[in-house]
Short mmCIF file of C-alpha atoms in Angstrom, two decimals:
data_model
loop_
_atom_site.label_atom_id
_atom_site.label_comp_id
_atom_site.label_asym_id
_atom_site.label_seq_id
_atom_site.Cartn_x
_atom_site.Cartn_y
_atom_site.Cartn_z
CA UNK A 22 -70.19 77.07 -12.73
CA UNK A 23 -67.39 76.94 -15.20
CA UNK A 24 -65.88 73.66 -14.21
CA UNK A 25 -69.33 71.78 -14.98
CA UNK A 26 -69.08 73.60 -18.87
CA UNK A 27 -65.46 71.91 -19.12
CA UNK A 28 -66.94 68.90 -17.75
CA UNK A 29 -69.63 68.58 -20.78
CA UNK A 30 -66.70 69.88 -23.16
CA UNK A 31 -64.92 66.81 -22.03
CA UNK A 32 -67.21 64.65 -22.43
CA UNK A 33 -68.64 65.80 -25.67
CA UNK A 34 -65.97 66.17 -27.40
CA UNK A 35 -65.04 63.02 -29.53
CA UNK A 36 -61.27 63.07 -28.76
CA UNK A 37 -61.64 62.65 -25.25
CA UNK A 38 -63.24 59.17 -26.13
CA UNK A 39 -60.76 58.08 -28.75
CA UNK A 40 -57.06 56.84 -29.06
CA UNK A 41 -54.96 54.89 -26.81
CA UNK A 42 -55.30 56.77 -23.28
CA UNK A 43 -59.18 57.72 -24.43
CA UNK A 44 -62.04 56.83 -21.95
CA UNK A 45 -63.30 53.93 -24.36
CA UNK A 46 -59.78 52.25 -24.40
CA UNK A 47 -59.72 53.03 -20.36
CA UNK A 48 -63.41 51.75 -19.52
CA UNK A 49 -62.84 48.98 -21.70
CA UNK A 50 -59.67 48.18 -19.40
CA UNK A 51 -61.46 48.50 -16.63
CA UNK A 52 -64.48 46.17 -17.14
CA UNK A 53 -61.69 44.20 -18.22
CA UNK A 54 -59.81 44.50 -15.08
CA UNK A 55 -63.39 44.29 -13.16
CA UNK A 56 -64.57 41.29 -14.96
CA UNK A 57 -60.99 39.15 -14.50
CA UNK A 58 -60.75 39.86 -10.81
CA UNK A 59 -64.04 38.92 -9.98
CA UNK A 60 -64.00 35.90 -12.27
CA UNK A 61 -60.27 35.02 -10.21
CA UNK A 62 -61.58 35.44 -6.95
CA UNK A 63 -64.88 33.61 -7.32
CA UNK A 64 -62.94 30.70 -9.08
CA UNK A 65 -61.24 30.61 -5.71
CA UNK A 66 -63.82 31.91 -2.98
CA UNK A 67 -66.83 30.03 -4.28
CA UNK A 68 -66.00 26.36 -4.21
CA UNK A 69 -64.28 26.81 -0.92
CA UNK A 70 -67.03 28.80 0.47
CA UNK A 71 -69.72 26.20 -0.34
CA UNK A 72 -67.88 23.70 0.74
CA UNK A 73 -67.36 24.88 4.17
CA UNK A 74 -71.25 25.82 4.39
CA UNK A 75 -72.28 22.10 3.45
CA UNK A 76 -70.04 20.83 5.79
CA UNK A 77 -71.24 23.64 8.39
CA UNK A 78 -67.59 24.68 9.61
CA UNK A 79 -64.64 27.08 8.95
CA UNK A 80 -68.21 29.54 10.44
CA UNK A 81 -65.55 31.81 12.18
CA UNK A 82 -63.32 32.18 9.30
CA UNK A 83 -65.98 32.79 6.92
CA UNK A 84 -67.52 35.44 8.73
CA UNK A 85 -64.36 37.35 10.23
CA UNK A 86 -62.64 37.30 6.60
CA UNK A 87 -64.81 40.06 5.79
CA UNK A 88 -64.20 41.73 8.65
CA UNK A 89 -60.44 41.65 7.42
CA UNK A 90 -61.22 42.80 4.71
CA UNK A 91 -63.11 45.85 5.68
CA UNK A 92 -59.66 47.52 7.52
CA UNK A 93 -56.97 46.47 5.33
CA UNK A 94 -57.61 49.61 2.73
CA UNK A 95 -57.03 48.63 -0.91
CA UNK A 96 -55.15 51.16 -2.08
CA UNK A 97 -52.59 50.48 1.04
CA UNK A 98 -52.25 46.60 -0.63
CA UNK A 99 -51.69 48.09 -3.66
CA UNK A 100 -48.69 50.48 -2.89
CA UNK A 101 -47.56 47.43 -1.46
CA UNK A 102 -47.45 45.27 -4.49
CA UNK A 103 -46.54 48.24 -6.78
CA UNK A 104 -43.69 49.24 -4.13
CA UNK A 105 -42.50 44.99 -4.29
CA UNK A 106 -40.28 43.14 -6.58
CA UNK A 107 -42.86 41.45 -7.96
CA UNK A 108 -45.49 42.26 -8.61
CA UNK A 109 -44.07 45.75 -9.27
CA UNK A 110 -45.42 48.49 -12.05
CA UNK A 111 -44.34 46.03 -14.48
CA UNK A 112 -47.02 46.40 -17.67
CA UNK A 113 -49.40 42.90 -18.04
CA UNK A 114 -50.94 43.18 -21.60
CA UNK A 115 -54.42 44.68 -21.76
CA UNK A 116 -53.90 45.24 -18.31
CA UNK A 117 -51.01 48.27 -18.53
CA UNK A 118 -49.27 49.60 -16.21
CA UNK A 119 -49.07 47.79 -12.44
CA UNK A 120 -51.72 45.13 -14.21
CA UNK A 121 -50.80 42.36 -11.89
CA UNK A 122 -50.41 44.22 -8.76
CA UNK A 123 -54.02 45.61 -9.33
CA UNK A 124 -55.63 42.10 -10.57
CA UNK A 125 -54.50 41.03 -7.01
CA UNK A 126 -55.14 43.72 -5.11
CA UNK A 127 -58.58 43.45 -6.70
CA UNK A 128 -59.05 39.72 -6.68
CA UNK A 129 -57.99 39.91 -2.49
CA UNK A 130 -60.25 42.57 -2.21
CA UNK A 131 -63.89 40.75 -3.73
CA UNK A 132 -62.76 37.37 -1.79
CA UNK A 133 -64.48 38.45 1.63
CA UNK A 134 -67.50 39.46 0.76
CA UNK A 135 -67.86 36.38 -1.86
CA UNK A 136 -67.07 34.19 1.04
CA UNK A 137 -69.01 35.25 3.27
CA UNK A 138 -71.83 35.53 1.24
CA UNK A 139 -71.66 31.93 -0.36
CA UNK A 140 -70.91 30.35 3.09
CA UNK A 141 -74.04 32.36 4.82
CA UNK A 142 -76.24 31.03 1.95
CA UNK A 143 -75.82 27.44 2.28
CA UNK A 144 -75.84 27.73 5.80
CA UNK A 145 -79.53 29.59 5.66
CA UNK A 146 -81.00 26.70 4.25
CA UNK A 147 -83.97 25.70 6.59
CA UNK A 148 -82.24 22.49 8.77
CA UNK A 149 -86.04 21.09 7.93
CA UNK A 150 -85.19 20.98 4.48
CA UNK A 151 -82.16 19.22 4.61
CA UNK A 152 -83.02 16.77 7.12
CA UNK A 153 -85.68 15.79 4.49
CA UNK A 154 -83.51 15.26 2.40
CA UNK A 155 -81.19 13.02 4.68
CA UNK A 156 -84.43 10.86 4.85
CA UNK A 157 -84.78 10.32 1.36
CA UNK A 158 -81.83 8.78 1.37
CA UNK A 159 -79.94 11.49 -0.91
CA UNK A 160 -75.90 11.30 -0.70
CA UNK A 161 -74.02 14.10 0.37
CA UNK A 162 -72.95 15.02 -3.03
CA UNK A 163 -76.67 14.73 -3.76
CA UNK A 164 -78.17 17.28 -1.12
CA UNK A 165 -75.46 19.49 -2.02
CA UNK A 166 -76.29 19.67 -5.52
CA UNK A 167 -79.88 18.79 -5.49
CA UNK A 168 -81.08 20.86 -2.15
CA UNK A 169 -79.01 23.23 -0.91
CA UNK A 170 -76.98 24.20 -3.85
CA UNK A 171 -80.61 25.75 -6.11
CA UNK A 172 -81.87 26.93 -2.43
CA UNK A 173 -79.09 29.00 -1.72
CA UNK A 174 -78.58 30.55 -5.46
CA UNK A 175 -80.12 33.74 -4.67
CA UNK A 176 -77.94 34.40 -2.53
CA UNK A 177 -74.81 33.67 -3.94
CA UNK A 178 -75.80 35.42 -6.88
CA UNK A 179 -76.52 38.56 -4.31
CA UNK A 180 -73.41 38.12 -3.08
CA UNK A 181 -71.43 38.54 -6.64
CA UNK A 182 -73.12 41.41 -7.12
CA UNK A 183 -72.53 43.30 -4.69
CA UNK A 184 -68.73 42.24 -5.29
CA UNK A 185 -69.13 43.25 -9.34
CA UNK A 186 -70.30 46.92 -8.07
CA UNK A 187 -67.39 47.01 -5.69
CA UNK A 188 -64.31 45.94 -7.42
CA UNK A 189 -65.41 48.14 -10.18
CA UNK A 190 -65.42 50.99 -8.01
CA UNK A 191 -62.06 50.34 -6.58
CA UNK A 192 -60.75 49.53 -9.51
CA UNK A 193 -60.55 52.97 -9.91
CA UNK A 194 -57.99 53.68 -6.90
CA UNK A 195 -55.40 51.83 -9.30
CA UNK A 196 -54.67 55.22 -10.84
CA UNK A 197 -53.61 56.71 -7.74
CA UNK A 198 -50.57 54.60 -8.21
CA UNK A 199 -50.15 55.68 -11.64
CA UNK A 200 -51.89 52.14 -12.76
CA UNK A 201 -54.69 51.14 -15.31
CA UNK A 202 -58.60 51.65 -15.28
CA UNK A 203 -60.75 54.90 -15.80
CA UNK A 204 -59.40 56.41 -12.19
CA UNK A 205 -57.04 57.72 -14.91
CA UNK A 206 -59.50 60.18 -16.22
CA UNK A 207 -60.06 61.47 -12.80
CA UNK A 208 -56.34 61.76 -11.42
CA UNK A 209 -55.05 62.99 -14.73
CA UNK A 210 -57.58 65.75 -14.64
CA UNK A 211 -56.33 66.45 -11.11
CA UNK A 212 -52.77 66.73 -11.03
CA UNK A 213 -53.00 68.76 -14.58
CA UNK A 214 -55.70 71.17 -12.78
CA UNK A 215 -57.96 70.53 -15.62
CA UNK A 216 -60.97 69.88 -12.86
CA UNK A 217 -63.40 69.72 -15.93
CA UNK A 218 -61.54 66.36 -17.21
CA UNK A 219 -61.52 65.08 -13.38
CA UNK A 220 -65.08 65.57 -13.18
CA UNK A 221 -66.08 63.78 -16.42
CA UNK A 222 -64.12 61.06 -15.54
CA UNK A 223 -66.25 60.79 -12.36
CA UNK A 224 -69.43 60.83 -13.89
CA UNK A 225 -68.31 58.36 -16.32
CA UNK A 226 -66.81 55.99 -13.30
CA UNK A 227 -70.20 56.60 -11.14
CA UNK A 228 -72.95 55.80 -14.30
CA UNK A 229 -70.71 52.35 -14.92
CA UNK A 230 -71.19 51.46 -11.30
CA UNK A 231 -74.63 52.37 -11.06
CA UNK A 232 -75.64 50.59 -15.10
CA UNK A 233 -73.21 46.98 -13.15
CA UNK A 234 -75.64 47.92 -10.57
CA UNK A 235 -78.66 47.91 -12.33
CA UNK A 236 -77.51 44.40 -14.27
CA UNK A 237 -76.53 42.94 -11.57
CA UNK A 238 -80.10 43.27 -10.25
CA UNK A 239 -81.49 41.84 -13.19
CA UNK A 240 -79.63 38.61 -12.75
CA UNK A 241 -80.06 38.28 -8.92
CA UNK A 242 -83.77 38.89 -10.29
CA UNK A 243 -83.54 36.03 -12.46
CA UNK A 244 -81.88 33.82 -9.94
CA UNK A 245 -84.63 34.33 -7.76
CA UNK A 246 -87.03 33.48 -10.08
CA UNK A 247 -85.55 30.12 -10.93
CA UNK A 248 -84.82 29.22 -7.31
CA UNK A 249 -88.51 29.33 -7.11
CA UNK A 250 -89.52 27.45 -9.91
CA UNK A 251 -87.07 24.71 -9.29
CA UNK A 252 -89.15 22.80 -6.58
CA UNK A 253 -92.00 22.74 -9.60
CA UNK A 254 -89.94 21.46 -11.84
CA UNK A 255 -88.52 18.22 -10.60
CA UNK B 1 -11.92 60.89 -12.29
CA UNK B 2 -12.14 62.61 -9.23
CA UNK B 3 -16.13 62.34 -9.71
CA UNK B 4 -15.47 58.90 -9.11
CA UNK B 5 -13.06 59.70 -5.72
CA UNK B 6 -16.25 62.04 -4.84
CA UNK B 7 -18.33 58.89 -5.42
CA UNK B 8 -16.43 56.49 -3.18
CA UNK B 9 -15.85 59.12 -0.43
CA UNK B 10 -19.37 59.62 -0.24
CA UNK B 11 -19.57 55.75 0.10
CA UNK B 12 -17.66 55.66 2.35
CA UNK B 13 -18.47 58.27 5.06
CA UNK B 14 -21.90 57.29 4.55
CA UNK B 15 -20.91 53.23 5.50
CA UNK B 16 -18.84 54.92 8.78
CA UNK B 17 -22.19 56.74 9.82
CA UNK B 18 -23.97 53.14 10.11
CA UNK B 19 -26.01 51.70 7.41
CA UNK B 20 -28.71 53.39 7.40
CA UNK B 21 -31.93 50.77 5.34
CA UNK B 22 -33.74 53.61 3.50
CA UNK B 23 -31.69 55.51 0.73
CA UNK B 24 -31.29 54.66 -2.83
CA UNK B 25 -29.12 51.70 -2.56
CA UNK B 26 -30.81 49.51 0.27
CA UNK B 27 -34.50 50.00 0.27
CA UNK B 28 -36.33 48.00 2.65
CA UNK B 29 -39.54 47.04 4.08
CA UNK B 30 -38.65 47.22 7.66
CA UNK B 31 -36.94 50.58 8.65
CA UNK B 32 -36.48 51.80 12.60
CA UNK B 33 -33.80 54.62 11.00
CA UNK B 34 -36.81 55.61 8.88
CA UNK B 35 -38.87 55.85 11.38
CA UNK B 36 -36.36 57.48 14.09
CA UNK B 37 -35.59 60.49 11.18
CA UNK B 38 -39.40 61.00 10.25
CA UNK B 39 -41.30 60.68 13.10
CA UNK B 40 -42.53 64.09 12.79
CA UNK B 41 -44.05 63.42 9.23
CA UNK B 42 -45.50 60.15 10.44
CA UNK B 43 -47.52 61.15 13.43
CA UNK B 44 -48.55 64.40 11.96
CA UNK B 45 -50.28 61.95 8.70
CA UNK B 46 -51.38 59.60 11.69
CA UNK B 47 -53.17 62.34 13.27
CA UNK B 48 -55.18 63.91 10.56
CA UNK B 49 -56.28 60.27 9.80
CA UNK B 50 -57.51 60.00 12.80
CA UNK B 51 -59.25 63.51 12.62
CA UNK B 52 -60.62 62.99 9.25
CA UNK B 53 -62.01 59.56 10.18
CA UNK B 54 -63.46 60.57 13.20
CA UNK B 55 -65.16 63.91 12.25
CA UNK B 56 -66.53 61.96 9.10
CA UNK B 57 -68.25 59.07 11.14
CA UNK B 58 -69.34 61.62 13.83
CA UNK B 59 -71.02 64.16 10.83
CA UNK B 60 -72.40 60.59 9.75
CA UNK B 61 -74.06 59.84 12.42
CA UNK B 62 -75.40 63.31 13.49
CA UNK B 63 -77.02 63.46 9.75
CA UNK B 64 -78.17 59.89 10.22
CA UNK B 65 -80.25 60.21 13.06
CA UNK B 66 -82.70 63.13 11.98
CA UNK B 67 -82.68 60.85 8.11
CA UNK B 68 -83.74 57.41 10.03
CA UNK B 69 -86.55 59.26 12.43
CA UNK B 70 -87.75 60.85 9.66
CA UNK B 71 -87.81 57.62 7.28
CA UNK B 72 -89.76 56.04 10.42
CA UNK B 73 -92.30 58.83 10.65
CA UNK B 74 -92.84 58.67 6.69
CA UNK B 75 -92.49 55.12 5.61
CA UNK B 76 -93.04 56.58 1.88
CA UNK B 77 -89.50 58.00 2.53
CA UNK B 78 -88.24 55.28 3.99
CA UNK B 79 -87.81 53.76 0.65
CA UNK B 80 -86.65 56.53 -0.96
CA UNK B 81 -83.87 57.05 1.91
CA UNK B 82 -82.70 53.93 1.41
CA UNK B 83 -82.94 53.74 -2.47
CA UNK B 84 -80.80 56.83 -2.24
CA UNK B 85 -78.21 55.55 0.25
CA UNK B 86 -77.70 52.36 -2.35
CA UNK B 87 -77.21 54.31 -4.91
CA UNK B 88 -74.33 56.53 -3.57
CA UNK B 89 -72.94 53.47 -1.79
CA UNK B 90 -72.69 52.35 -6.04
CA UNK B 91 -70.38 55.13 -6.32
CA UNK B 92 -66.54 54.96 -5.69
CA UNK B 93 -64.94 57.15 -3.87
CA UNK B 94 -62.30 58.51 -6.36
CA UNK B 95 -65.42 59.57 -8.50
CA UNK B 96 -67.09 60.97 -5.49
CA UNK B 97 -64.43 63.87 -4.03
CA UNK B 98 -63.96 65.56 -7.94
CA UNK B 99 -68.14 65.54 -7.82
CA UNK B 100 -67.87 67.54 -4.24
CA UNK B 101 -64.34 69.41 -5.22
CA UNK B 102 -66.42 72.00 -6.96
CA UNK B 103 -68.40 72.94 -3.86
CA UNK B 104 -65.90 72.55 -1.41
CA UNK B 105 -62.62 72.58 -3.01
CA UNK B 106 -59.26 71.00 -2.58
CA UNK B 107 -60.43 70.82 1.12
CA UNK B 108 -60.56 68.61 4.00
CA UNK B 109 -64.32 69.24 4.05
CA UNK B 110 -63.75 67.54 0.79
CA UNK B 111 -62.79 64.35 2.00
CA UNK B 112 -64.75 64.81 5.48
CA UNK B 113 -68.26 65.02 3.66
CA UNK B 114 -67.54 62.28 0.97
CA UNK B 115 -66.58 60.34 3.57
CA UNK B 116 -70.06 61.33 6.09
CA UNK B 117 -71.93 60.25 2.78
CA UNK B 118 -71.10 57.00 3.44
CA UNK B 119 -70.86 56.34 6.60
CA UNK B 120 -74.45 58.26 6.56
CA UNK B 121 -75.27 55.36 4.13
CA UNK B 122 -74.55 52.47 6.49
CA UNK B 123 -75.77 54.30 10.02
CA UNK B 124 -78.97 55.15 8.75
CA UNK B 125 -80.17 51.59 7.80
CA UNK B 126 -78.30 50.52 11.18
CA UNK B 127 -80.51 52.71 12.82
CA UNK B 128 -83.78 51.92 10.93
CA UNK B 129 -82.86 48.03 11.35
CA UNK B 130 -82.21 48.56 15.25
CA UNK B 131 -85.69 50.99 16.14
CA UNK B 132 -87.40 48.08 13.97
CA UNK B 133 -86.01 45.47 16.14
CA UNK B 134 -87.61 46.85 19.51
CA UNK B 135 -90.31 44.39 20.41
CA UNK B 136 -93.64 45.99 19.62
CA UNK B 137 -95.24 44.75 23.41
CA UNK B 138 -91.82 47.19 25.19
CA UNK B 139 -93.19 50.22 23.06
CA UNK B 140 -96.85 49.30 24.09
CA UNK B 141 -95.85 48.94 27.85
CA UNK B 142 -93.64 52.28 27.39
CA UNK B 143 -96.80 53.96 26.20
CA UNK B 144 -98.97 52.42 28.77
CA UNK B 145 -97.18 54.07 31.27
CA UNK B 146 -97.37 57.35 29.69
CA UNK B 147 -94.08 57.98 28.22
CA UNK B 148 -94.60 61.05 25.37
CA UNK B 149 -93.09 60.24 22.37
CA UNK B 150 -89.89 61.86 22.52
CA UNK B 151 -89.50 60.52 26.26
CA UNK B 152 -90.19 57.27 24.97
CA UNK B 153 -87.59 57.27 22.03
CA UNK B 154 -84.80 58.44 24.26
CA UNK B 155 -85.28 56.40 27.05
CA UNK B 156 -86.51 53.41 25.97
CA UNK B 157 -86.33 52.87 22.55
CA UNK B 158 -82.98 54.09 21.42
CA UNK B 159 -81.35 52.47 24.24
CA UNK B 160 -82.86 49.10 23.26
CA UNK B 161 -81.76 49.92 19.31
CA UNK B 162 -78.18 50.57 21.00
CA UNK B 163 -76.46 46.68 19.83
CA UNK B 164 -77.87 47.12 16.44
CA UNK B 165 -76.85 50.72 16.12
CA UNK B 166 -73.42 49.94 17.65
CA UNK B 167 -72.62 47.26 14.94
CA UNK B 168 -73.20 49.58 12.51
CA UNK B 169 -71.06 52.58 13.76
CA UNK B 170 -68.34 49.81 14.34
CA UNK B 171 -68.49 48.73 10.34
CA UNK B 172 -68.98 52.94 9.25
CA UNK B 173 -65.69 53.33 11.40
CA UNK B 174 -63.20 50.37 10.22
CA UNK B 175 -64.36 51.06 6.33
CA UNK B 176 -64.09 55.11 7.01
CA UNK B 177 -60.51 54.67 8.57
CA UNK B 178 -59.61 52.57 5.23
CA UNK B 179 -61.36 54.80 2.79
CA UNK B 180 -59.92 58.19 4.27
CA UNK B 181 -56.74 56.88 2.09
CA UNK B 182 -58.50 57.72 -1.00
CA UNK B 183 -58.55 61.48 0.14
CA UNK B 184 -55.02 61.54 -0.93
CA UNK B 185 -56.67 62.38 -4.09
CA UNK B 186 -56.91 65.83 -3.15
CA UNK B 187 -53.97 65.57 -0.54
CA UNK B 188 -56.01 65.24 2.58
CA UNK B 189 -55.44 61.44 2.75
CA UNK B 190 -53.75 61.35 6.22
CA UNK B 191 -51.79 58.35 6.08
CA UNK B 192 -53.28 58.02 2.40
CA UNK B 193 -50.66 61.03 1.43
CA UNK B 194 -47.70 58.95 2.43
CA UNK B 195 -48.61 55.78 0.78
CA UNK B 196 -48.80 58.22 -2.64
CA UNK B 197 -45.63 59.34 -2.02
CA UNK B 198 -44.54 56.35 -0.61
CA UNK B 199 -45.28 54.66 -4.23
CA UNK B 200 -43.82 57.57 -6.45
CA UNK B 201 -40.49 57.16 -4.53
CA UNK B 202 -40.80 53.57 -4.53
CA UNK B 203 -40.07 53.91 -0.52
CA UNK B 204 -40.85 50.87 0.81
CA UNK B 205 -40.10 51.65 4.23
CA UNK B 206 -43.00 54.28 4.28
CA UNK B 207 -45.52 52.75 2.17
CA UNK B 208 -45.37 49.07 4.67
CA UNK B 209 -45.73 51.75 7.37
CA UNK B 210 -48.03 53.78 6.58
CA UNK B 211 -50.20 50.50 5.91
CA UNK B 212 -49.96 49.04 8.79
CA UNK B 213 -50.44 52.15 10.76
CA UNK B 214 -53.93 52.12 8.79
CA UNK B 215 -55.07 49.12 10.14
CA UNK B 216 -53.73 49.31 13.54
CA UNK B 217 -55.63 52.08 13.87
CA UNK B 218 -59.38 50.82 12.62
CA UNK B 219 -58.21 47.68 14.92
CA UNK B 220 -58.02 50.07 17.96
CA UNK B 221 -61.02 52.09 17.10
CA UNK B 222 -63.41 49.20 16.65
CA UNK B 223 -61.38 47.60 20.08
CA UNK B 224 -62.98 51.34 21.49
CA UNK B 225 -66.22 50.99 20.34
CA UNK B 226 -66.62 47.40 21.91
CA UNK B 227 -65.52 48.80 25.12
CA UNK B 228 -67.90 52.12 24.91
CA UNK B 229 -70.89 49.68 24.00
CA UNK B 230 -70.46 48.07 26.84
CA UNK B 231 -70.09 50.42 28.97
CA UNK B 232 -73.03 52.15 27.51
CA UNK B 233 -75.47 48.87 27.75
CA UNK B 234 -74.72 47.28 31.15
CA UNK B 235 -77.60 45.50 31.46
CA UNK B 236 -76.26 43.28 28.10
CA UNK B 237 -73.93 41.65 30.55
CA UNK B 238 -76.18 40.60 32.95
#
């Protein structure tokens, strides 16, 4: 088919990569955009989350939020903050164009499932385990950081990764309203009729998710592995 | 001069008619004028969201079933099945219509099969994870009393896989009725469209209502779904 030849023209050919609107400057953006998000909404998820699982309360909330999440579509919270005073279109550095609308759109999107996650990991801690450690006389502070904290690191971690691979896929509905990230590629390539550009710009978008993917795998990996050798080595 | 008499008369006749809260002085959130003079274009978005969503989770769940019996009968394709369904999960959906559009075109059977895909990822491990969590001793029993395979499946273990199965067709649904905005890509977004235009014209009125539409609308689905599920396991009540 002709449109997969314009595809590997696209993406073969060096000026396609280059410049200011090239996909290097664009999927530089967007792990960029990808990275800040995530890093925003775990600054504020995590602690919170953790929190509420040593403790064992807030259950409902934790759990539902995600729920929330699920039917509130991003790109709906997104037309609203571009369509807003503020937020607006207005350009935010290296983010361009609707930057800050995005970064929160983004950020409100990986809360849930960081939540959730963190909060279902401390709570998964084997009661045997921490009533142990209630008997050896550790503080609060102390089974927090001591027992339930390394116990439950797998699944944290699991839990950011799966939020990595999503907000850099969504990050990619910012160029529906005309904002930042690699969706560019794609929606450029649409509204010109230039199908070949859309479709690079796809397979660039889907090998980033699946290579965040891949790393993020290797991390939870090594997570694991030092969850397990933590016992051992105290 | 008189541009400026044109101006003010316009102002003017426009101020006698009522304010009306969308045009492009006033431009704001909430809008009953707005939607009063569009109603038309509103439903007619509402309802192809609803058609897309539904025919995508219902193609989603007719390719998931044949998928998850098969993965069951083969457990060396079990892994592959799933390995597969992670990996499209991985990819977004504004990468995934231009990698259909080729095949299928600036279609709703576009948006309707990206959209299956993924649903399809999410019902098939619902219905692996549900046929896995029928106790072992209620298939034994079932045999015992010489059910045939297929007899057995229908009667006693899908209906016992039916909670499990039903969570997952409730989370396909609620993230399908969000993602169908996406389609907008290619212009079958159903409410998607207007939130598009919505943003180019900076109409506030439609993009706040074309939002909330959205999730009203995977609200009352997944509201549907509880009620079906119960209705279709009584015996949960009990």
């Amino acid at each position: 088919m002709r449109v997969f030849e314009e595809m590997w023209a696209h993406l073969t050919d060096a000026a396609s990569w280059r410049g200011d609107g090239g996909m290097l400057a664009l999927l530089w953006q967007q792990l960029l955009l990808t990275g800040t998000a995530l890093a925003l909404a775990t600054a504020l998820g995590l602690p919170l989350a953790l929190w509420l699982g040593h403790l064992g309360r807030g259950g409902f909330v934790a759990i539902n939020v995600s729920a929330v999440g699920r039917a509130v579509p991003t790109f709906a919270l997104l037309a609203i903050l571009v369509a807003a005073e503020w937020p607006g279109s207005a350009t935010l550095g290296p983010y361009g164009r609707a930057g800050a609308a995005t970064l929160i759109a983004l950020m409100l999107f990986a809360l849930p499932p960081i939540i959730t996650g963190a909060y279902v990991a401390v709570t998964e801690v084997p009661g045997d385990v921490k009533e142990a450690a209630r008997g050896m006389g550790m503080t609060g502070r102390q089974r927090f950081w001591r027992v339930e904290l390394p116990l439950a690191l797998p699944l944290v971690v699991a839990g950011l990764r799966l939020a990595l691979v999503q907000v850099w896929a969504t990050a990619t509905i910012a160029a529906l309203v005309a904002g930042p990230g690699l969706g560019r590629v794609i929606t450029d390539g649409f509204y010109r009729n230039d199908y070949g550009q859309g479709l690079a710009g796809a397979l660039v978008v889907a090998a980033g998710a699946l290579v965040l993917e891949i790393a993020g795998a290797g991390v939870q990996r090594g997570a694991a592995r030092r969850a397990q050798l933590a016992p051992a080595s105290t | 001069m008189p541009v400026t008499l044109l101006v003010t008369a316009g102002a003017v006749r426009q101020a006698a008619e009522g304010p009306s809260c969308y045009s492009r002085l006033r431009n704001e959130w909430v809008c009953g004028d707005y939607l009063v003079d569009r109603r038309e274009e509103i439903l007619s978005a509402l309802g192809s969201h609803v058609v897309l969503s539904v025919s995508s989770v219902l193609l989603g769940l007719l390719l998931a079933v044949p998928l998850a019996l098969l993965a069951r009968r083969v457990p060396r394709l079990e892994t592959a099945i799933t390995a597969a369904a992670t990996g499209l999960y991985t990819i977004p959906s504004l990468a995934l219509f231009p990698l259909l559009v080729p095949f299928t075109g600036l279609t709703a059977t576009t948006v309707v099969l990206g959209l299956a895909l993924y649903a399809l990822t999410i019902l098939v491990r619902a219905l692996l994870d549900g046929l896995r969590a029928v106790p072992p001793e209620v298939r034994e029993a079932a045999r015992g009393l010489g059910y045939a395979p297929t007899r057995r499946l229908l009667r006693v273990e899908l209906p016992l896989a039916l909670p499990v199965l039903m969570a997952g067709i409730r989370v396909a649904t609620v993230s399908t009725v969000a993602l169908t905005t996406v389609g907008a890509l290619v212009s079958h977004g159903g409410l998607g469209d207007l939130l598009v235009t919505g943003v180019a014209e900076s109409f506030r009125a439609q993009v706040l209502t074309a939002a909330v539409l959205c999730v009203a609308l995977a609200v009352l689905l997944d509201g549907l779904l509880v009620l079906l599920q119960r209705a279709l396991t009584p015996w949960s009540r009990a």
